Coordinates of C-alpha atoms in Angstrom, one line a residue:
X1 CA -0.1 0.0 -0.2
X2 CA 1.5 3.1 -1.2
X3 CA 1.3 6.8 1.0
X4 CA 0.3 9.9 -0.7
X5 CA 1.8 13.4 1.2
X6 CA 0.4 16.5 1.0
X7 CA 2.2 19.7 2.6
X8 CA 0.2 22.8 4.1
X9 CA 2.4 25.8 2.6
X10 CA 0.8 27.7 5.5
X11 CA 1.9 26.0 8.7
X12 CA 4.7 23.7 7.1
X13 CA 2.9 21.0 8.7
X14 CA 2.3 17.4 6.2
X15 CA 0.8 14.1 6.8
X16 CA 0.7 11.1 5.2
X17 CA -2.0 9.2 4.5
X18 CA -2.4 5.6 2.5
X19 CA -4.0 5.7 -0.6
X20 CA -4.6 2.7 -2.5
X21 CA -6.9 -0.1 -2.2
X22 CA -7.5 -3.1 -3.8
X23 CA -10.4 -2.2 -6.1
X24 CA -10.8 -6.0 -6.4
X25 CA -12.0 -6.0 -2.8
X26 CA -15.2 -4.0 -3.7
X27 CA -18.0 -5.1 -6.1
X28 CA -19.7 -2.4 -6.9
X29 CA -18.5 0.7 -9.0
X30 CA -17.5 4.0 -7.3
X31 CA -17.0 7.4 -8.9
X32 CA -15.9 10.5 -7.6
X33 CA -17.2 13.7 -8.5
X34 CA -14.1 16.5 -8.2
X35 CA -12.7 20.0 -9.1
X36 CA -10.2 22.0 -7.3
X37 CA -12.9 24.6 -8.4
X38 CA -16.0 25.4 -6.6
X39 CA -19.3 26.4 -8.7
X40 CA -18.4 24.1 -11.7
X41 CA -21.6 22.0 -11.1
X42 CA -20.1 19.0 -8.9
X43 CA -23.5 18.2 -6.7
X44 CA -25.6 18.3 -9.7
X45 CA -23.6 15.9 -11.8
X46 CA -23.5 13.9 -8.9
X47 CA -27.3 14.0 -8.3
X48 CA -27.7 14.2 -12.0
X49 CA -26.5 11.1 -12.7
X50 CA -27.3 9.1 -9.2
X51 CA -30.6 9.6 -10.3
X52 CA -30.3 8.3 -13.9
X53 CA -28.9 5.2 -12.4
X54 CA -31.2 4.7 -10.0
X55 CA -33.8 5.1 -13.2
X56 CA -32.5 2.2 -14.8
X57 CA -32.9 0.3 -11.4
X58 CA -29.1 0.4 -10.0
X59 CA -29.1 0.7 -6.3
X60 CA -27.3 4.4 -5.4
X61 CA -25.4 5.6 -2.5
X62 CA -24.7 9.1 -2.6
X63 CA -21.9 10.5 -0.4
X64 CA -21.4 13.8 0.6
X65 CA -17.6 14.5 1.6
X66 CA -18.3 18.4 1.2
X67 CA -18.5 20.4 4.6
X68 CA -20.6 22.8 2.8
X69 CA -23.1 20.0 2.2
X70 CA -24.6 21.4 -0.7
X71 CA -25.5 17.6 -1.7
X72 CA -26.8 16.6 2.3
X73 CA -29.1 19.9 1.2
X74 CA -30.4 18.8 -1.6
X75 CA -32.1 15.9 0.2
X76 CA -33.3 18.1 3.1
X77 CA -30.4 17.6 5.3
X78 CA -28.8 19.8 7.0
X79 CA -24.9 19.7 7.5
X80 CA -24.7 22.4 10.7
X81 CA -26.8 19.9 13.1
X82 CA -26.6 16.6 11.4
X83 CA -25.2 13.9 13.8
X84 CA -24.5 10.8 11.8
X85 CA -22.9 11.8 8.6
X86 CA -19.5 11.0 6.9
X87 CA -17.6 12.5 10.1
X88 CA -19.0 9.8 12.0
X89 CA -16.9 7.4 9.6
X90 CA -13.7 9.4 10.4
X91 CA -14.5 8.9 13.9
X92 CA -14.7 5.5 14.0
X93 CA -12.3 5.2 11.0
X94 CA -10.6 2.6 13.9
X95 CA -13.8 0.3 14.4
X96 CA -16.1 0.4 11.4
X97 CA -18.1 -2.0 10.8
X98 CA -21.0 -2.9 8.0
X99 CA -23.6 -1.8 11.0
X100 CA -21.7 1.2 11.7
X101 CA -22.1 2.7 8.1
X102 CA -25.5 1.6 7.9
X103 CA -26.0 3.6 10.6
X104 CA -25.0 7.0 9.0
X105 CA -27.0 6.1 5.8
X106 CA -30.0 8.4 5.2
X107 CA -32.9 7.0 2.6
X108 CA -34.8 9.7 0.3
X109 CA -38.0 9.4 -1.3
X110 CA -37.0 8.2 -4.1
X111 CA -36.4 4.2 -5.2
X112 CA -33.5 3.3 -5.3
X113 CA -31.1 6.6 -4.1
X114 CA -29.9 6.8 -0.8
X115 CA -27.0 8.7 0.8
X116 CA -24.5 9.7 3.5
X117 CA -25.2 13.1 4.5
X118 CA -22.2 15.5 5.3
X119 CA -21.4 17.3 8.4
X120 CA -19.9 21.0 8.9
X121 CA -17.0 19.2 11.2
X122 CA -15.8 17.9 8.1
X123 CA -13.9 21.4 8.4
X124 CA -11.7 20.3 11.1
X125 CA -10.7 16.8 9.2
X126 CA -7.8 18.9 8.2
X127 CA -5.8 19.6 11.5
X128 CA -7.1 16.0 13.0
X129 CA -5.2 14.1 10.0
X130 CA -1.8 15.6 10.5
X131 CA 0.6 12.8 11.8
X132 CA -1.7 10.2 11.2
X133 CA -1.6 7.2 8.8
X134 CA -4.9 5.3 7.2
X135 CA -7.4 8.2 7.4
X136 CA -7.0 8.9 3.8
X137 CA -8.9 5.2 3.3
X138 CA -11.6 5.7 5.3
X139 CA -14.1 6.0 2.2
X140 CA -12.4 3.2 0.7
X141 CA -13.1 0.8 4.0
X142 CA -16.6 1.8 4.1
X143 CA -16.8 1.4 0.0
X144 CA -15.9 -2.2 0.9
X145 CA -17.8 -3.0 3.7
X146 CA -21.1 -2.0 1.8
X147 CA -20.4 -3.2 -1.5
X148 CA -22.8 -5.9 -1.4
X149 CA -26.1 -4.0 -0.7
X150 CA -25.1 -0.8 -3.9
X151 CA -24.5 -1.3 -7.5
X152 CA -22.8 2.1 -7.0
X153 CA -21.4 4.8 -5.1
X154 CA -21.2 8.2 -6.2
X155 CA -19.2 10.6 -3.8
X156 CA -19.6 14.2 -3.9
X157 CA -15.9 15.7 -3.3
X158 CA -15.1 19.5 -1.8
X159 CA -12.7 21.6 -3.8
X160 CA -10.2 22.0 -1.5
X161 CA -7.2 19.5 -2.0
X162 CA -6.6 17.9 1.4
X163 CA -7.4 14.6 3.6
X164 CA -11.4 14.6 1.9
X165 CA -11.0 15.1 -1.4
X166 CA -8.0 12.0 -1.3
X167 CA -10.2 10.0 0.0
X168 CA -12.9 10.7 -2.8
X169 CA -9.9 9.9 -5.1
X170 CA -8.6 7.0 -3.6
X171 CA -11.8 4.9 -2.7
X172 CA -13.0 5.4 -7.0
X173 CA -12.6 3.5 -10.1
X174 CA -13.6 6.6 -12.3
X175 CA -13.8 10.0 -11.7
X176 CA -15.6 12.4 -12.8
X177 CA -14.4 16.6 -13.4
X178 CA -17.4 19.0 -14.7
X179 CA -15.4 21.7 -15.5
X180 CA -17.3 25.4 -15.8
X181 CA -17.1 26.8 -19.9
X182 CA -15.1 30.1 -18.6
X183 CA -11.6 31.0 -18.0
X184 CA -11.2 30.5 -14.3
X185 CA -12.7 26.8 -14.4
X186 CA -10.1 25.8 -16.5
X187 CA -7.5 26.8 -14.2
X188 CA -8.9 25.0 -11.9
X189 CA -9.3 22.0 -13.8
X190 CA -4.9 22.5 -14.5
X191 CA -4.6 22.5 -11.1
X192 CA -6.9 19.1 -10.9
X193 CA -4.9 17.5 -13.3
X194 CA -1.4 18.4 -12.0
X195 CA -3.3 16.8 -8.5
X196 CA -3.9 13.6 -10.7
X197 CA -0.5 13.2 -11.9
X198 CA 1.0 13.7 -8.4
X199 CA -2.0 11.2 -6.7
X200 CA -0.5 8.9 -10.3
X201 CA 3.0 8.2 -8.7
X202 CA 1.2 7.0 -5.4
X203 CA -1.1 4.4 -6.9
X204 CA -0.6 1.4 -8.9
X205 CA -2.0 2.5 -11.8
X206 CA -3.5 5.9 -13.4
X207 CA -6.7 6.8 -12.4
X208 CA -9.3 7.2 -15.5
X209 CA -10.8 10.6 -15.3
X210 CA -13.4 12.3 -17.7
X211 CA -13.6 15.9 -17.8
X212 CA -17.1 17.1 -18.5
X213 CA -17.8 20.6 -20.1
X214 CA -20.6 21.9 -17.5
X215 CA -22.8 25.3 -17.8
X216 CA -21.8 25.8 -21.5
X217 CA -24.1 28.6 -23.0
X218 CA -23.7 29.2 -26.7
X219 CA -24.9 32.7 -27.0
X220 CA -21.6 34.0 -25.4
X221 CA -18.3 34.2 -26.7
X222 CA -16.8 33.2 -24.0
X223 CA -18.6 29.7 -23.6
X224 CA -17.7 29.0 -26.7
X225 CA -14.6 29.8 -26.6
X226 CA -13.7 28.0 -23.2
X227 CA -15.2 24.8 -24.7
X228 CA -12.7 24.6 -27.8
X229 CA -10.2 25.6 -25.4
X230 CA -11.0 22.5 -23.0
X231 CA -11.7 20.1 -26.3
X232 CA -7.7 21.3 -27.6
X233 CA -6.4 21.2 -24.5
X234 CA -7.8 17.6 -23.2
X235 CA -8.9 16.2 -26.2
X236 CA -8.2 13.0 -25.2
X237 CA -9.8 12.7 -21.8
X238 CA -12.7 15.2 -22.6
X239 CA -16.1 13.9 -23.0
X240 CA -17.6 15.1 -26.8
X241 CA -20.8 16.2 -25.2
X242 CA -21.3 19.1 -22.8
X243 CA -24.1 20.5 -20.1
X244 CA -25.9 23.3 -21.4
X245 CA -27.4 25.7 -19.0
X246 CA -30.5 25.1 -18.1
X247 CA -32.6 26.9 -15.6
X248 CA -34.7 23.8 -14.6
X249 CA -31.5 22.1 -12.5
X250 CA -31.7 25.0 -10.2
X251 CA -35.4 24.8 -10.0
X252 CA -34.8 20.9 -9.6
X253 CA -32.7 21.6 -6.3
X254 CA -35.0 24.1 -4.7
X255 CA -37.3 21.5 -4.9
X256 CA -35.4 18.5 -3.5
X257 CA -35.9 16.8 -6.3
X258 CA -33.4 14.5 -8.8
X259 CA -33.0 16.3 -12.2
X260 CA -34.3 13.8 -14.1
X261 CA -37.3 13.4 -12.1
X262 CA -38.3 17.0 -12.0
X263 CA -37.8 17.6 -16.2
X264 CA -37.2 14.3 -17.6
X265 CA -36.9 16.2 -20.9
X266 CA -35.3 18.9 -20.4
X267 CA -32.0 19.8 -22.1
X268 CA -29.5 19.3 -19.3
X269 CA -31.2 16.3 -18.3
X270 CA -31.1 14.5 -22.1
X271 CA -27.1 15.6 -21.7
X272 CA -26.7 13.7 -18.6
X273 CA -28.4 10.3 -20.2
X274 CA -25.9 10.8 -22.8
X275 CA -22.9 11.1 -20.4
X276 CA -24.2 7.9 -18.8
X277 CA -24.3 5.9 -21.7
X278 CA -20.2 7.1 -22.1
X279 CA -19.7 5.2 -18.6
X280 CA -22.1 1.8 -20.1
X281 CA -24.0 2.0 -16.8
X282 CA -26.6 0.3 -18.6
X283 CA -25.2 -2.3 -19.8
X284 CA -21.9 -3.4 -17.7
X285 CA -22.5 -5.4 -14.3
X286 CA -21.0 -4.3 -11.6
X287 CA -18.0 -6.9 -11.7
X288 CA -17.3 -6.1 -15.0
X289 CA -17.9 -2.5 -16.2
X290 CA -14.4 -1.3 -14.9
X291 CA -12.7 -2.0 -18.4
X292 CA -15.4 0.0 -19.7
X293 CA -14.7 3.4 -18.1
X294 CA -11.0 3.1 -19.1
X295 CA -12.0 3.5 -22.5
X296 CA -14.6 5.7 -21.9
X297 CA -12.3 8.1 -20.4
X298 CA -9.9 8.0 -22.5
X299 CA -7.0 6.1 -20.3

């Protein structure tokens, strides 16, 4: 098992976290949605893909690792007051059991969609992680313990590079990177790719990832130019499609309803359906789907 060392430039501290797990131990698929820039559509992408997979009969568990708790709020919970959350997994990391994980899973009112909410206490983990080994594998261990209960786990990662994002990356087989089609978001994408290159040196093999252009507005030159830059600079890793600007996504979030149920024929939902097909979830079984991910992501 390899280690991955992060440094905190402000305090000069560093901590080492183990960042590799044998994916053969996990039967369900594990996807992470991440970017080192906020506001690019991570939570919307996580909920949209989860809902569409659930629609196909897949048992989906969403995991909110962001202290801001956007996914948690989406389903009516409050990260400020949530007592059974992803933070609980880290508190009990030395004694995690399937029962302990089950206690933090919350049901939604939508078929095949469960989630583990976030707590604002997650923001304290960075300092707690200094000098400790093993905290980078908490979510991976969680996935292993409940892999027989779900077909797909979708992790909503925070934008900060630290123990939470490393957990999200260490646990997954497929990384999805939403990128808003604007200049500053592309800069965030460059930082994310740099992080993946660092992580790749600590893993047995590179992590497949797919860049997903989001919030595309064909009416603006800036959006058009940014899309071209993404396609040119990351051609082998960029999804051929794009997620358009669609106010119905905001409406769905406000209503707490997965987009595919709120507006089944909407422009953004149609695009997300196409994205899901990229991963061939509808044909692939959990045991053989990993190979299709590599091809889909251009790995």
